[in-house]
Amino acid sequence: MSATTDARVRRDLVHRANDQEVLVSPPWRQGGGEYGSTTVTTGISPYYRDHPGSHWLDALLLIEACRQAALSAAHEFAGLSRDIAFFFNSIDMEITDPATLAGVDGELTIVTAFEQLRLRSDGTPKQIAYTQRGTDGSGRTVVRTSMAVQGVPKGRYQELRAYQRDGLVPPTTAGLRPEAGRRAGLSTPQSVARTQTANVALARLRAGADGVSAALAPDFANASLFDHDYDHYPAMVLIEAGRQLALAGSRRPAEHVVTAVRATFEHFAELDRETRIVASHDERWVDVECAQDGLVVTRMSFGLAPAGPDAGEVP
């Protein structure tokens, strides 16, 4: 069984406020305890089309679609409460066949298998861990993911955040939007393989002998990066900033794509603290750290490959 390719899952099942940020169909049960979903990439946010090449090679599009597929299946079939604030522990995504994925005509099927689904008596998650595979119309696997998330009831979330901040209530993106100073020295879209200034997440880019660094400076009014009001930088924003820095460190950003992402989120990234992002290259990966006040809040690694027919080869 599958869903029609133009039917989107309900926004509340994927914790999204805007229809164009919903990237998957309603989930269905598959054999062997797995769950299926279909991507829906018609009428999506122009953010996901803001690339020199195919939108399918957008790591954020793939990660977000896979997140939505798993979350909606857990809500629909596993008794997961909807009154939850979620946060990522880790994300591991690999495009296994970049050339085939770039040429996909149609939608992907995402199959989710929950390796761990530990819920409290009220339906809130102690730990959710899952693996996924995304296949094209012929059944070829083009992307694989492994993710782990946790969550708390929304009523306890503010208490948790204030405790982490020594009793101080965190500011939100809605309240900080008028502050333009953060984006002083904004990188050019071309330097991070984007075309629209609103989608640039880095400022004060610096190149050194050991790599590149920049300040985190996304646009809080960007409804794709910040679909609703946040009191911290969400995982997707941090990954997008890391992706941009990894590409900025290559000789020709627009001629490369990210084919793999590994990320761990060790602390909340606070909105009211300067965030410095540093990238260093080794033979196959670009390692990126996001730090605030000397504390590393997120560690990421990105695999890069040439765009076009040679996608998948190490540059």
XYZ file of C-alpha atoms in Angstrom:
315
model
C 0.000 0.000 0.000
C 1.148 3.553 -0.703
C -0.225 7.068 -0.680
C -0.877 9.262 -3.688
C 2.143 11.380 -4.466
C 0.358 14.723 -4.064
C -1.233 14.016 -0.650
C 0.638 15.603 2.249
C 0.595 14.310 5.793
C -1.080 16.595 8.328
C 1.158 19.353 9.666
C 0.648 18.372 13.306
C 2.058 14.887 12.627
C 5.381 16.356 11.468
C 5.453 19.421 13.749
C 5.350 21.944 10.945
C 3.379 25.200 10.746
C 3.461 25.774 6.966
C 2.138 23.458 4.273
C 5.089 24.068 1.948
C 7.422 22.721 4.666
C 5.575 19.366 4.716
C 7.603 17.004 2.536
C 5.951 13.573 2.891
C 2.679 11.739 2.421
C 0.670 10.094 5.214
C 2.524 6.972 6.399
C 1.392 3.392 5.921
C 2.305 0.055 7.474
C 4.614 -2.276 5.588
C 5.503 -5.898 6.271
C 8.102 -6.786 8.855
C 7.202 -3.946 11.197
C 8.359 -1.221 8.817
C 6.527 1.914 7.708
C 6.394 3.606 4.331
C 6.009 7.201 3.189
C 6.312 8.966 -0.137
C 8.069 12.280 -0.585
C 5.961 15.178 -1.833
C 8.197 17.724 -3.556
C 5.575 19.591 -5.572
C 4.784 23.031 -4.198
C 7.506 22.896 -1.550
C 9.401 25.881 -0.201
C 11.623 27.567 -2.811
C 14.430 27.176 -0.265
C 14.798 23.539 -1.355
C 15.102 24.631 -4.993
C 17.793 27.215 -4.271
C 20.681 25.242 -5.770
C 22.759 25.291 -8.926
C 21.709 21.658 -9.545
C 19.032 19.094 -8.688
C 16.964 19.671 -5.547
C 17.298 15.964 -4.793
C 20.947 16.533 -3.881
C 19.929 18.864 -1.044
C 20.998 17.117 2.164
C 18.515 19.177 4.180
C 15.606 18.128 1.964
C 16.484 14.456 2.427
C 17.074 14.676 6.177
C 13.900 16.659 6.786
C 11.782 14.335 4.641
C 13.159 11.330 6.497
C 12.558 12.999 9.870
C 8.963 13.690 8.904
C 8.434 10.130 7.668
C 9.598 8.636 10.965
C 7.826 11.123 13.202
C 4.465 10.791 11.458
C 4.673 6.971 11.577
C 5.431 7.035 15.311
C 2.475 9.351 15.948
C 0.087 7.448 13.714
C 0.914 3.859 14.613
C 3.049 3.675 17.782
C 1.102 5.803 20.262
C 3.587 8.677 20.368
C 1.994 11.731 21.997
C 1.627 14.849 19.850
C 2.116 17.219 22.780
C 5.899 16.968 22.685
C 8.921 19.164 22.125
C 11.534 17.105 20.255
C 15.281 17.466 19.957
C 17.847 15.488 17.989
C 20.642 13.440 19.534
C 22.258 12.369 16.259
C 21.789 12.265 12.492
C 23.621 10.104 9.965
C 22.633 10.456 6.309
C 24.346 9.058 3.214
C 23.411 9.482 -0.418
C 24.386 6.045 -1.700
C 23.909 6.765 -5.410
C 24.230 10.525 -6.122
C 24.090 10.244 -9.910
C 20.881 8.194 -9.853
C 19.319 10.442 -7.208
C 20.069 13.591 -9.231
C 18.121 12.141 -12.142
C 15.049 11.004 -10.206
C 11.832 11.876 -12.053
C 9.007 11.525 -9.575
C 9.156 10.912 -5.845
C 11.099 8.735 -3.421
C 9.695 6.059 -1.147
C 11.037 6.241 2.413
C 10.922 3.037 4.487
C 11.382 3.474 8.246
C 12.356 0.794 10.767
C 12.340 1.696 14.468
C 15.275 0.136 16.265
C 14.272 1.678 19.581
C 10.938 3.229 20.514
C 10.839 3.725 24.260
C 7.819 5.704 25.440
C 6.795 6.789 28.911
C 3.295 5.994 30.178
C 2.042 9.362 28.905
C 3.312 8.658 25.372
C 6.367 10.914 25.589
C 9.633 9.478 24.241
C 12.598 8.450 26.348
C 14.449 7.509 23.169
C 13.532 6.959 19.536
C 16.122 5.522 17.169
C 15.390 4.524 13.604
C 16.976 3.617 10.293
C 15.626 4.418 6.854
C 16.193 3.826 3.200
C 14.960 5.968 0.355
C 14.313 4.320 -3.004
C 13.527 5.615 -6.469
C 10.728 4.427 -8.738
C 12.633 1.297 -9.744
C 13.349 0.297 -6.159
C 17.014 1.316 -6.108
C 18.240 2.605 -2.751
C 19.618 6.118 -3.192
C 19.785 7.348 0.409
C 20.135 5.808 3.874
C 19.699 7.431 7.268
C 20.061 6.638 10.948
C 18.689 9.102 13.517
C 18.060 9.323 17.251
C 15.734 11.791 18.994
C 14.381 12.526 22.451
C 11.485 14.622 23.673
C 9.677 16.073 26.651
C 6.079 17.228 27.148
C 5.633 20.784 25.896
C 4.540 21.803 29.383
C 7.922 20.780 30.792
C 10.044 22.134 27.973
C 10.252 25.730 29.219
C 11.154 24.440 32.677
C 13.969 22.384 31.164
C 15.295 25.304 29.133
C 15.233 27.721 32.065
C 17.075 25.164 34.207
C 19.783 24.854 31.544
C 20.157 28.641 31.471
C 20.436 29.122 35.258
C 16.854 30.296 35.548
C 16.880 32.682 32.596
C 14.087 32.290 30.060
C 15.575 32.011 26.557
C 14.695 34.585 23.892
C 12.876 33.433 20.769
C 13.381 33.999 17.066
C 10.235 36.154 16.921
C 11.667 38.560 19.472
C 15.123 38.655 17.896
C 14.114 39.235 14.276
C 14.546 43.036 14.367
C 18.206 42.635 15.303
C 20.133 42.946 12.028
C 23.656 43.209 13.439
C 24.122 39.451 13.484
C 24.158 39.351 9.683
C 26.835 42.013 9.232
C 29.510 40.690 6.891
C 27.112 38.121 5.422
C 28.698 35.697 2.963
C 27.654 35.922 -0.681
C 25.184 33.266 -1.867
C 27.669 32.055 -4.496
C 30.318 31.365 -1.854
C 28.042 28.814 -0.144
C 26.368 27.305 -3.243
C 23.108 29.225 -2.835
C 21.481 31.853 -5.055
C 19.294 33.755 -2.553
C 20.707 35.984 0.194
C 17.882 35.002 2.569
C 19.181 31.421 2.553
C 22.759 32.300 3.542
C 23.501 31.260 7.133
C 27.118 32.432 7.525
C 28.838 35.766 8.133
C 32.413 36.950 8.617
C 33.870 34.017 6.707
C 37.608 33.551 7.239
C 39.988 31.185 5.487
C 43.171 29.919 7.134
C 45.857 27.320 6.596
C 43.898 24.714 8.562
C 40.415 25.389 7.191
C 37.659 27.992 7.279
C 35.529 29.565 9.991
C 32.470 31.795 10.145
C 29.834 33.206 12.463
C 26.399 31.593 12.454
C 24.016 34.226 11.036
C 20.795 32.762 9.593
C 17.788 34.929 8.826
C 15.248 34.405 11.627
C 12.497 35.502 9.239
C 13.299 32.645 6.838
C 10.248 30.398 7.207
C 12.100 27.365 5.849
C 14.940 27.534 8.358
C 12.576 28.650 11.132
C 9.177 27.160 10.323
C 7.812 28.351 13.675
C 9.068 30.281 16.692
C 12.185 28.737 18.270
C 14.153 29.415 21.444
C 17.341 27.807 20.081
C 18.994 27.080 16.755
C 17.323 23.888 15.484
C 19.334 20.970 14.160
C 18.430 21.708 10.540
C 19.825 25.242 10.763
C 23.086 23.967 12.248
C 23.405 21.332 9.521
C 22.691 23.891 6.805
C 25.326 26.225 8.247
C 27.799 23.339 8.410
C 26.967 22.355 4.836
C 27.569 25.917 3.676
C 30.901 26.134 5.490
C 32.029 22.771 4.108
C 31.268 23.953 0.567
C 32.796 27.387 1.166
C 36.073 25.656 1.950
C 36.143 23.914 -1.430
C 37.697 25.618 -4.436
C 34.410 25.732 -6.374
C 31.377 25.537 -4.018
C 28.728 25.358 -6.750
C 30.500 22.397 -8.373
C 30.288 20.188 -5.270
C 27.479 18.586 -3.318
C 27.221 17.104 0.157
C 26.713 13.353 -0.116
C 26.929 12.435 3.575
C 26.197 14.079 6.926
C 27.115 12.881 10.398
C 26.016 15.078 13.283
C 25.737 14.887 17.063
C 23.975 17.533 19.132
C 25.516 17.733 22.576
C 23.917 20.953 23.860
C 21.226 23.402 22.812
C 22.637 26.142 20.576
C 21.439 29.354 22.209
C 20.104 32.216 20.086
C 21.587 34.949 22.257
C 25.184 33.735 22.193
C 27.672 34.179 19.394
C 28.172 30.926 17.553
C 31.444 30.312 15.752
C 31.683 27.485 13.242
C 35.044 26.002 12.273
C 35.685 23.521 9.460
C 38.768 21.405 8.799
C 39.324 19.060 5.862
C 40.864 15.623 5.832
C 41.181 13.226 2.890
C 37.485 12.334 2.649
C 35.521 14.427 5.143
C 35.026 18.014 6.273
C 34.765 18.130 10.068
C 32.765 21.029 11.499
C 32.345 22.206 15.086
C 29.842 24.779 16.341
C 30.944 26.455 19.563
C 29.456 28.991 21.964
C 31.543 30.540 24.742
C 34.209 27.891 24.149
C 31.710 25.016 24.482
C 31.187 22.770 21.442
C 27.426 22.388 21.046
C 27.382 20.446 17.772
C 29.872 18.252 15.928
C 29.354 17.430 12.263
C 31.153 15.792 9.367
C 30.303 16.229 5.692
C 31.234 14.101 2.723
C 31.687 16.101 -0.489
C 31.609 14.982 -4.103
C 31.719 16.716 -7.486
C 28.327 17.647 -8.865
C 27.288 16.222 -12.230
C 28.166 12.865 -13.808
C 31.145 12.340 -11.483
C 29.014 12.690 -8.315
C 30.143 10.200 -5.728
C 33.864 10.547 -6.367
C 36.003 12.155 -3.697
C 37.138 15.603 -4.917
